[in-house]
mmCIF file of C-alpha atoms in Angstrom:
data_model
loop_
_atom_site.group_PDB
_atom_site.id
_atom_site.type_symbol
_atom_site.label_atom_id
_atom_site.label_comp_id
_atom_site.label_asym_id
_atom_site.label_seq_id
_atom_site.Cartn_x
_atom_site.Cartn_y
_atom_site.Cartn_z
ATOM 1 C CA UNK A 1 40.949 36.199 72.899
ATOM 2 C CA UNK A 2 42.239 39.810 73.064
ATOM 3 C CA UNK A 3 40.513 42.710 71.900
ATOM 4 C CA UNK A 4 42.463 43.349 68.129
ATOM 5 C CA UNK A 5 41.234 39.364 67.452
ATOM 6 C CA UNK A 6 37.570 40.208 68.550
ATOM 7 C CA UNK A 7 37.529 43.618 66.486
ATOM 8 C CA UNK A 8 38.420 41.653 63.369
ATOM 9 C CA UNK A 9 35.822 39.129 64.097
ATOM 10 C CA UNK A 10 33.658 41.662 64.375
ATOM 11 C CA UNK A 11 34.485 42.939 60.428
ATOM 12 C CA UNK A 12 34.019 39.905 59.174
ATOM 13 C CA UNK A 13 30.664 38.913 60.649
ATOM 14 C CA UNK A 14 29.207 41.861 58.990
ATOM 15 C CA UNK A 15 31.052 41.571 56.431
ATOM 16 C CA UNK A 16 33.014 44.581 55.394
ATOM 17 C CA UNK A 17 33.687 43.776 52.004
ATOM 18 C CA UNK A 18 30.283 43.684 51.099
ATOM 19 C CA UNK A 19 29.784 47.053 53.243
ATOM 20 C CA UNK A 20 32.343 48.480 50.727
ATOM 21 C CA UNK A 21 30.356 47.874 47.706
ATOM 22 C CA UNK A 22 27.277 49.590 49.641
ATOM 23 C CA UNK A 23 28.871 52.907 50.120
ATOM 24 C CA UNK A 24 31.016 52.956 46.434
ATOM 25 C CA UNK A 25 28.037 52.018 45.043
ATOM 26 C CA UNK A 26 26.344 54.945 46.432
ATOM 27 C CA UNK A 27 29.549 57.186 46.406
ATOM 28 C CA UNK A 28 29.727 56.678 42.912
ATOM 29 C CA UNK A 29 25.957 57.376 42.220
ATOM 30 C CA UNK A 30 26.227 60.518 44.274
ATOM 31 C CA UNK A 31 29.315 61.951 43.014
ATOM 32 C CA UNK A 32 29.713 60.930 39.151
ATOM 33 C CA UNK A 33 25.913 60.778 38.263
ATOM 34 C CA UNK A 34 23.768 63.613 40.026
ATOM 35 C CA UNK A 35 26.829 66.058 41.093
ATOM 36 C CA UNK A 36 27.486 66.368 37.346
ATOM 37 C CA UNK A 37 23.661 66.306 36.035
ATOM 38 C CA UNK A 38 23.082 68.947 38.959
ATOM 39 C CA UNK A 39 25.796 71.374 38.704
ATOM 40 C CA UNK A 40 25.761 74.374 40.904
ATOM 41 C CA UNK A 41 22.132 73.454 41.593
ATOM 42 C CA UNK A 42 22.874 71.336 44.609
ATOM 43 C CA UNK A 43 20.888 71.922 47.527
ATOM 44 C CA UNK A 44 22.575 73.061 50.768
ATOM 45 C CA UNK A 45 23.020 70.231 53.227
ATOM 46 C CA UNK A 46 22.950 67.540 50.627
ATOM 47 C CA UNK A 47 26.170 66.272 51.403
ATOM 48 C CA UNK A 48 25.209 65.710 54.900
ATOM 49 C CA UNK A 49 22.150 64.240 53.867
ATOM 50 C CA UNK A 50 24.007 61.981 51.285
ATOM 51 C CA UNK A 51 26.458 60.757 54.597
ATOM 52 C CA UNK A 52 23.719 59.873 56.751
ATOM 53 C CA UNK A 53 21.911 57.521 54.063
ATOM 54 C CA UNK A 54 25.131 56.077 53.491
ATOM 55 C CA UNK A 55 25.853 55.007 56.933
ATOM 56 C CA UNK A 56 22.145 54.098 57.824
ATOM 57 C CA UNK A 57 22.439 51.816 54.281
ATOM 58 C CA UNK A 58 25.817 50.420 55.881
ATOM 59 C CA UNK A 59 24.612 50.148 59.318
ATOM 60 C CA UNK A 60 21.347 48.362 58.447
ATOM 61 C CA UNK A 61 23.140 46.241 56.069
ATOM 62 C CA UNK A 62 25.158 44.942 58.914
ATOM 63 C CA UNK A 63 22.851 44.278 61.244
ATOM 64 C CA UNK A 64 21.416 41.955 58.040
ATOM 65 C CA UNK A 65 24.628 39.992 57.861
ATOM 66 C CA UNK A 66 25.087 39.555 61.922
ATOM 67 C CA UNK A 67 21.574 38.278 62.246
ATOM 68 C CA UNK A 68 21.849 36.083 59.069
ATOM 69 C CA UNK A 69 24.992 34.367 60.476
ATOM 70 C CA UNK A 70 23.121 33.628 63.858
ATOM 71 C CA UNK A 71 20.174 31.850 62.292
ATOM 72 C CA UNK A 72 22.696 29.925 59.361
ATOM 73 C CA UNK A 73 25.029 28.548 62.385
ATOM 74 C CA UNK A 74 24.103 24.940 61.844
ATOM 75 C CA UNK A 75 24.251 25.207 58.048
ATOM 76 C CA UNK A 76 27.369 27.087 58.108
ATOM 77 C CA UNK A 77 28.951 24.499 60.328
ATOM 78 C CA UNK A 78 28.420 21.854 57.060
ATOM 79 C CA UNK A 79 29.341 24.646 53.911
ATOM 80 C CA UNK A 80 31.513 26.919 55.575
ATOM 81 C CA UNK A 81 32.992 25.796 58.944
ATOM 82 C CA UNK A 82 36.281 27.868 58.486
ATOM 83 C CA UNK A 83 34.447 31.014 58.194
ATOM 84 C CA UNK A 84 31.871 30.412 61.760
ATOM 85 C CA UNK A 85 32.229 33.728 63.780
ATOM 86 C CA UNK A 86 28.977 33.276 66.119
ATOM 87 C CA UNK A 87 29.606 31.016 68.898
ATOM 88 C CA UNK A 88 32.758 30.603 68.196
ATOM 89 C CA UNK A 89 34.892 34.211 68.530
ATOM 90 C CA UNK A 90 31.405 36.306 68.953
ATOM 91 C CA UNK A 91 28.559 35.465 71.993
ATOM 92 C CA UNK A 92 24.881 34.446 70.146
ATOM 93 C CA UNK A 93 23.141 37.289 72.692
ATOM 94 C CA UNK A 94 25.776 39.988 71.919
ATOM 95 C CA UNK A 95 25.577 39.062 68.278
ATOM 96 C CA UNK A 96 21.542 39.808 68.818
ATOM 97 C CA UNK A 97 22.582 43.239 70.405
ATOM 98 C CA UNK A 98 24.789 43.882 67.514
ATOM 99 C CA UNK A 99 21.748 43.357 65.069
ATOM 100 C CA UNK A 100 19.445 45.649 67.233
ATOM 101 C CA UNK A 101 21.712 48.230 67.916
ATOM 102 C CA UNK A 102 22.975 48.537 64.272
ATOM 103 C CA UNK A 103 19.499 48.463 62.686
ATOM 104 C CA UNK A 104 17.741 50.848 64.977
ATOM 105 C CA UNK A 105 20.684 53.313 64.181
ATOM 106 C CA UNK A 106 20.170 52.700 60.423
ATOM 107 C CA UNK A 107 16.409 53.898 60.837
ATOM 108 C CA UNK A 108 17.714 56.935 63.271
ATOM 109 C CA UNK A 109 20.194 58.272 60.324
ATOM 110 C CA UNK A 110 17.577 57.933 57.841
ATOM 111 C CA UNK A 111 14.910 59.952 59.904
ATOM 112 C CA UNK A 112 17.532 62.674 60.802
ATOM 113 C CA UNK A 113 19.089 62.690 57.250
ATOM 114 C CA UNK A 114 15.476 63.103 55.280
ATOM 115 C CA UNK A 115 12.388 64.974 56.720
ATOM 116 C CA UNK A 116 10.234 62.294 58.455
ATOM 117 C CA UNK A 117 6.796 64.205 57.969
ATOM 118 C CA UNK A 118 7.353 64.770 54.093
ATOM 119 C CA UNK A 119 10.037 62.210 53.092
ATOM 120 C CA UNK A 120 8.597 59.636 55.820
ATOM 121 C CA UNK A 121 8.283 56.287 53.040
ATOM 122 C CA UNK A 122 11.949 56.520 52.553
ATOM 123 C CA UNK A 123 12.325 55.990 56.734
ATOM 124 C CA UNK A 124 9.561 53.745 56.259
ATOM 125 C CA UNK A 125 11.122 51.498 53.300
ATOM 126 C CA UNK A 126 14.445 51.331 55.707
ATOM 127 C CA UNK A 127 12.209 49.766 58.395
ATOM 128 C CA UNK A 128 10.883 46.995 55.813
ATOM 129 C CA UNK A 129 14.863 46.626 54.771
ATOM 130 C CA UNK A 130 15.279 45.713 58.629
ATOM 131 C CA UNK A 131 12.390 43.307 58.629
ATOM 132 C CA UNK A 132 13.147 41.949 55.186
ATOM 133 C CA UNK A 133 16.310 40.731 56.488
ATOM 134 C CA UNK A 134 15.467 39.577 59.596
ATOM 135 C CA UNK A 135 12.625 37.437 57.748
ATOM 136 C CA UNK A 136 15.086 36.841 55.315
ATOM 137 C CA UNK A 137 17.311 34.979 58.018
ATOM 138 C CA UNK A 138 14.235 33.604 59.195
ATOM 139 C CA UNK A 139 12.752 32.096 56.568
ATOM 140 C CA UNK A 140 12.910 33.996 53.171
ATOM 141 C CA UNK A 141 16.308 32.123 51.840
ATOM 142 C CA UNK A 142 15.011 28.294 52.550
ATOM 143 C CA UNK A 143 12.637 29.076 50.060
ATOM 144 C CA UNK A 144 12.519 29.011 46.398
ATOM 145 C CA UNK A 145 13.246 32.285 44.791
ATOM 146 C CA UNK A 146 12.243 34.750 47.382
ATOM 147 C CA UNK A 147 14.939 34.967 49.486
ATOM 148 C CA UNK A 148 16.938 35.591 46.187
ATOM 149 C CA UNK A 149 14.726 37.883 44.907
ATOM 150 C CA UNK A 150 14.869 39.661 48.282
ATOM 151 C CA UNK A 151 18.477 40.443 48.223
ATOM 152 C CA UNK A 152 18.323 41.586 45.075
ATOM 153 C CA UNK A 153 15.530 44.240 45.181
ATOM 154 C CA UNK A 154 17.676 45.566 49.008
ATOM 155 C CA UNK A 155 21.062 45.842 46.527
ATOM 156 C CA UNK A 156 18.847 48.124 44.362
ATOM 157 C CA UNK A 157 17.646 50.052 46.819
ATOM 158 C CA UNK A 158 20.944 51.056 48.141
ATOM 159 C CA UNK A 159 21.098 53.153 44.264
ATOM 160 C CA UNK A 160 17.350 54.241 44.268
ATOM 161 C CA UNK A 161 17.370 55.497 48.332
ATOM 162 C CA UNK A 162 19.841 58.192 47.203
ATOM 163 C CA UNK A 163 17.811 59.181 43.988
ATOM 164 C CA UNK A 164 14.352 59.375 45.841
ATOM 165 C CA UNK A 165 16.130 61.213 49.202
ATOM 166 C CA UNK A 166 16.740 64.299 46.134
ATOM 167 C CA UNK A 167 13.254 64.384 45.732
ATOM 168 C CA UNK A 168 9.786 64.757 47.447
ATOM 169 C CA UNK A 169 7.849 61.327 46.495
ATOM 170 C CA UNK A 170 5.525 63.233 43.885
ATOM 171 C CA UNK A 171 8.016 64.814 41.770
ATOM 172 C CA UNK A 172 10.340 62.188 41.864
ATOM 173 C CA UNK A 173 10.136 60.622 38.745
ATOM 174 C CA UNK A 174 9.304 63.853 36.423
ATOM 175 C CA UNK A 175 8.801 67.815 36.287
ATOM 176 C CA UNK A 176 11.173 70.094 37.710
ATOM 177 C CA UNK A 177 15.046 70.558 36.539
ATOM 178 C CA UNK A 178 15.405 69.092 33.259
ATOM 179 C CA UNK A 179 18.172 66.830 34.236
ATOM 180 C CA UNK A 180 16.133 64.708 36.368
ATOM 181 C CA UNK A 181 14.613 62.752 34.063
ATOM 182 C CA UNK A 182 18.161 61.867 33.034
ATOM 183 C CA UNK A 183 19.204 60.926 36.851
ATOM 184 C CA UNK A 184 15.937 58.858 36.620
ATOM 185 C CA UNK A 185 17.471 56.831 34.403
ATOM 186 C CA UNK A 186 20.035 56.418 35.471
ATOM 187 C CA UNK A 187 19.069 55.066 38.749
ATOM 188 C CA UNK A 188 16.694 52.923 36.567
ATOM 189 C CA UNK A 189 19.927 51.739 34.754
ATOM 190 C CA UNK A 190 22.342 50.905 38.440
ATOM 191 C CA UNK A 191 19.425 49.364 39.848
ATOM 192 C CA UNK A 192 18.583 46.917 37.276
ATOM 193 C CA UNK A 193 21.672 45.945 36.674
ATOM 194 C CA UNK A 194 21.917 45.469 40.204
ATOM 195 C CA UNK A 195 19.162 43.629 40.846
ATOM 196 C CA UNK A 196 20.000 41.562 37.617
ATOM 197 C CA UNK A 197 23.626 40.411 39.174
ATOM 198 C CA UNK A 198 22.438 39.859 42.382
ATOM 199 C CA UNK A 199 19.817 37.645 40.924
ATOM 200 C CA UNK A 200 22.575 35.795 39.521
ATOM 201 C CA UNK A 201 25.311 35.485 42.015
ATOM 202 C CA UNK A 202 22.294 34.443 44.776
ATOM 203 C CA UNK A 203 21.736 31.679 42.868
ATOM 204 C CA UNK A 204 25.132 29.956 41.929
ATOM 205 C CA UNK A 205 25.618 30.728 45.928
ATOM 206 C CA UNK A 206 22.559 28.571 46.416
ATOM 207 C CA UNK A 207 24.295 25.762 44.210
ATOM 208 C CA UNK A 208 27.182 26.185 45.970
ATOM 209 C CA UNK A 209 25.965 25.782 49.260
ATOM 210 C CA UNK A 210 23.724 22.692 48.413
ATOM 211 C CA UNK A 211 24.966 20.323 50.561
ATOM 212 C CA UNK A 212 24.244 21.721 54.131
ATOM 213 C CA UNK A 213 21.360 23.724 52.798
ATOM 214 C CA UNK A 214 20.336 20.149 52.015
ATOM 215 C CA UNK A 215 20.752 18.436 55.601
ATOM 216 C CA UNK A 216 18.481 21.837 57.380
ATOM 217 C CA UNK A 217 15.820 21.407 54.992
ATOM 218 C CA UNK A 218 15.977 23.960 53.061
ATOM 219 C CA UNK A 219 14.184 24.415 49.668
ATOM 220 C CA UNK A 220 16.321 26.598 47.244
ATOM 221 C CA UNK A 221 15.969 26.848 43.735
ATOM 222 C CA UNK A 222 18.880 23.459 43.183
ATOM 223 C CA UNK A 223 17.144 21.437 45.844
ATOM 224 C CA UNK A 224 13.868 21.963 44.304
ATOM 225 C CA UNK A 225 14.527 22.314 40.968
ATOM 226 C CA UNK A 226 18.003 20.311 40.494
ATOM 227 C CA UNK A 227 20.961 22.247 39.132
ATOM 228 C CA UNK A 228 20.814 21.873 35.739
ATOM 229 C CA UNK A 229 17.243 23.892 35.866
ATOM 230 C CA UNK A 230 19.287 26.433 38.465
ATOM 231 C CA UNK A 231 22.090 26.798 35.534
ATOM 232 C CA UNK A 232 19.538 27.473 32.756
ATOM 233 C CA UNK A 233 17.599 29.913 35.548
ATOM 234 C CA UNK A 234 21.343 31.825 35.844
ATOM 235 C CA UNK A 235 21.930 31.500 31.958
ATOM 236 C CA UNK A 236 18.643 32.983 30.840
ATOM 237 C CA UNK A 237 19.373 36.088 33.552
ATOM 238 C CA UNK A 238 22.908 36.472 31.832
ATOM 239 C CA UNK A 239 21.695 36.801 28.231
ATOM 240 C CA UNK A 240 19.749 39.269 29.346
ATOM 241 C CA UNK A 241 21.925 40.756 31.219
ATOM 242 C CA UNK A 242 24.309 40.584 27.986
ATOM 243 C CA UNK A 243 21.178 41.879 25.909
ATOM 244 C CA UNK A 244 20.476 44.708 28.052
ATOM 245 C CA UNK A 245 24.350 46.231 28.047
ATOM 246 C CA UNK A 246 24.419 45.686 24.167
ATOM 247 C CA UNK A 247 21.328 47.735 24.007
ATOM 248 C CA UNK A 248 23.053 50.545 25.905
ATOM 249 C CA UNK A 249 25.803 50.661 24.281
ATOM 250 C CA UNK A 250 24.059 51.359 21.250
ATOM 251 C CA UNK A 251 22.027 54.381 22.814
ATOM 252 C CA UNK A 252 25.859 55.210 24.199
ATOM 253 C CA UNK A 253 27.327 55.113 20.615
ATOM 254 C CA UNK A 254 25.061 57.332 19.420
ATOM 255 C CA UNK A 255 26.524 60.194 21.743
ATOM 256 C CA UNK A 256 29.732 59.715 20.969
ATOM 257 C CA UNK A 257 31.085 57.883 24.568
ATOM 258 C CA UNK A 258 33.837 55.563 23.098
ATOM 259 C CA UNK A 259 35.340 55.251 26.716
ATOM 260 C CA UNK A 260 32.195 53.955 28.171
ATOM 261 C CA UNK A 261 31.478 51.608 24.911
ATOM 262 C CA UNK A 262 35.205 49.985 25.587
ATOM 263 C CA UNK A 263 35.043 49.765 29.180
ATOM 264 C CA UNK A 264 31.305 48.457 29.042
ATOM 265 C CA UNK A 265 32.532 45.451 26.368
ATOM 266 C CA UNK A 266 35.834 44.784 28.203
ATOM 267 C CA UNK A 267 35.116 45.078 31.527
ATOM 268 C CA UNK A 268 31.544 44.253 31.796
ATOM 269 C CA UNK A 269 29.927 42.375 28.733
ATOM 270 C CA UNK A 270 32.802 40.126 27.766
ATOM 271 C CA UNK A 271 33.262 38.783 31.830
ATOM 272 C CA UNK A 272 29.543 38.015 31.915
ATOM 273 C CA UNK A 273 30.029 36.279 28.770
ATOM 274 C CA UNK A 274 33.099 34.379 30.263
ATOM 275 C CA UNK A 275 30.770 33.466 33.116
ATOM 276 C CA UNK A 276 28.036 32.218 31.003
ATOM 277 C CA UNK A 277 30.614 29.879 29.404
ATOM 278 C CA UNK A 278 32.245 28.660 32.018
ATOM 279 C CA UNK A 279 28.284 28.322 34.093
ATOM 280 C CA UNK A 280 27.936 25.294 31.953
ATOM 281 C CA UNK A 281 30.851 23.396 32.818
ATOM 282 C CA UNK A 282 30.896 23.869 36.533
ATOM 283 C CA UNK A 283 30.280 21.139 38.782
ATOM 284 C CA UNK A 284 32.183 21.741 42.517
ATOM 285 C CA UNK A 285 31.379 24.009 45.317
ATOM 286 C CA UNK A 286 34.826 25.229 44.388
ATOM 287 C CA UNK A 287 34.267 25.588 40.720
ATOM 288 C CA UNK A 288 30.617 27.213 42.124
ATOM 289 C CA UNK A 289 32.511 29.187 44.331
ATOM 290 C CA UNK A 290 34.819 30.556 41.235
ATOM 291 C CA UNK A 291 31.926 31.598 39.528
ATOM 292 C CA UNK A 292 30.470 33.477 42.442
ATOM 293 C CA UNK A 293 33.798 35.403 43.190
ATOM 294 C CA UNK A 294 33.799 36.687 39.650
ATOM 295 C CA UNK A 295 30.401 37.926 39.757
ATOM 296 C CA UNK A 296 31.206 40.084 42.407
ATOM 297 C CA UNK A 297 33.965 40.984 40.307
ATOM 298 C CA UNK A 298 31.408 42.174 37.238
ATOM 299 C CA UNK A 299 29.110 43.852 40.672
ATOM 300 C CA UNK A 300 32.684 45.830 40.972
ATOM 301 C CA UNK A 301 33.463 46.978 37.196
ATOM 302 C CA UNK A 302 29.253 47.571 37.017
ATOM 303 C CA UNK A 303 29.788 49.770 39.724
ATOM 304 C CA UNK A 304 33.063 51.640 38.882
ATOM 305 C CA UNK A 305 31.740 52.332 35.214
ATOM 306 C CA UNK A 306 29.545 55.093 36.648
ATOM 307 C CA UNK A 307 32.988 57.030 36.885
ATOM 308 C CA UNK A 308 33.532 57.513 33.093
ATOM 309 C CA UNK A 309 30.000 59.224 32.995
ATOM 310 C CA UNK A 310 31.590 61.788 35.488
ATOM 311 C CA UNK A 311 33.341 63.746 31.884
ATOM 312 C CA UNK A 312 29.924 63.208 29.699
ATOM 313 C CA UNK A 313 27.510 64.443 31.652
#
């Protein structure tokens, strides 16, 4: 296998498209939510700082994916056997260096990016990410709910890392410039919805994935609780969901945003409703599949929206 084959086996065993949504997600936060709420009161050397926590959120997210491929190889041989990168273009040990070397350099950028002796819980919380996903591999996703709920409070984290590297830990969530109450919530507002979709697309991933997650006795929420119970789980998280952006877009109207009310409906709240419809009728791995690609697609437009709050704020 030459060296341009290996290289792209490499990007997709940690998975680059998911990578991606790390740093826009972050990008975005950085540069259409606290730029504009902190105009001409940015510190000196925040944009360094801002680079480094993206790459150690990218690098330790990668490690996550190589090491979750090398314990899933005998499940991913039954649900996706096209897609197999360990042992069959990568080595298992140099997929294991991969994991170490990316994760240790994850916790290096976060300690040179924040001060380790006063910021030290946010190079702290990027050493439980590491173990979190490692145990995740482990043992966390053959479980009911925690391995979902896992994922989803580390794709939060990616938004509230950034908002908490601004601060010192006790003035992070009040006092000080009067706009941070406002960036407050609105890391409150990416992360939840975060967390929220995550919650979502982990499970219809679980019901996709049944079958070998079935034969390597695993215990997710379908196996355990069947997949009707799994489709009302996703269903109650989408209303919600559905409740929570209706909600907003009330406090939105109220301002005068038009452009974020449309794009919010369009692009956000009517999808989610499409996938709530279309939830109840599913019944492949293809149809599961489907619904898993398009809530990625509603992690995308979530994402993006923090762009039209780059001309309000």
């Amino acid at each position: 296998m030459n060296n341009r084959m290996k290289i792209a086996a490499f990007f997709k065993l940690v998975r680059y498209p998911n990578l991606i949504f790390i740093a826009l997600t972050q990008v975005m936060f950085q540069y259409c939510i606290y730029l504009p709420v902190y105009r001409g009161l940015v510190p000196e050397g925040d944009l360094f700082q801002f680079l480094l926590l993206m790459l150690a959120s990218v690098f330790i997210a990668a490690g996550g994916n190589i090491i979750n491929d090398y314990f899933d190889m005998n499940i991913d041989r039954i649900n996706k056997p096209q897609k197999m990168i360990i042992g069959k273009y990568i080595n298992r040990r140099w997929a294991l260096v991969w994991h170490l070397v990316l994760s240790v350099l994850g916790i290096l950028l976060t300690a040179i990016a924040v001060n380790p002796f006063s910021r030290w819980y946010l190079v702290v919380a990027n050493i439980a990410c590491v173990l979190l996903l490692w145990f995740y591999s482990v043992k966390f996703k053959k479980e009911i709910l925690i391995g979902n709920i896992v994922i989803s409070l580390l794709t939060a984290w990616t938004i509230m890392i950034i908002f908490l590297s601004k601060f010192s830990f006790s003035d992070a969530f009040g006092g000080g410039h009067t706009g941070q109450l406002k960036l407050f919530r609105f890391a409150v507002l990416y992360a939840g919805f975060a967390f929220i979709i995550s919650l979502v697309r982990e499970a219809i991933k679980d019901v996709e994935d049944i079958a070998g997650d079935q034969k390597y006795g695993c215990n997710t929420m379908p196996i355990a609780w069947g997949v009707n119970a799994t489709k009302v789980y996703v269903a109650v998280w989408l209303t919600l969901l559905i409740a929570l952006l209706l909600v907003v877009q009330f406090y939105i109207l109220q301002l005068g945003w038009w452009p974020g009310v449309v794009y919010c409906v369009l692009l956000i709240i009517v999808p989610a409703a499409y996938l709530l419809r279309k939830l109840v009728a599913a019944n492949t791995p293809g149809e599961y599949h489907y619904l898993s690609m398009v809530t990625k697609g509603l992690m995308l437009t979530g994402i993006l929206s923090m762009g039209i709050f780059y001309f309000y704020l």
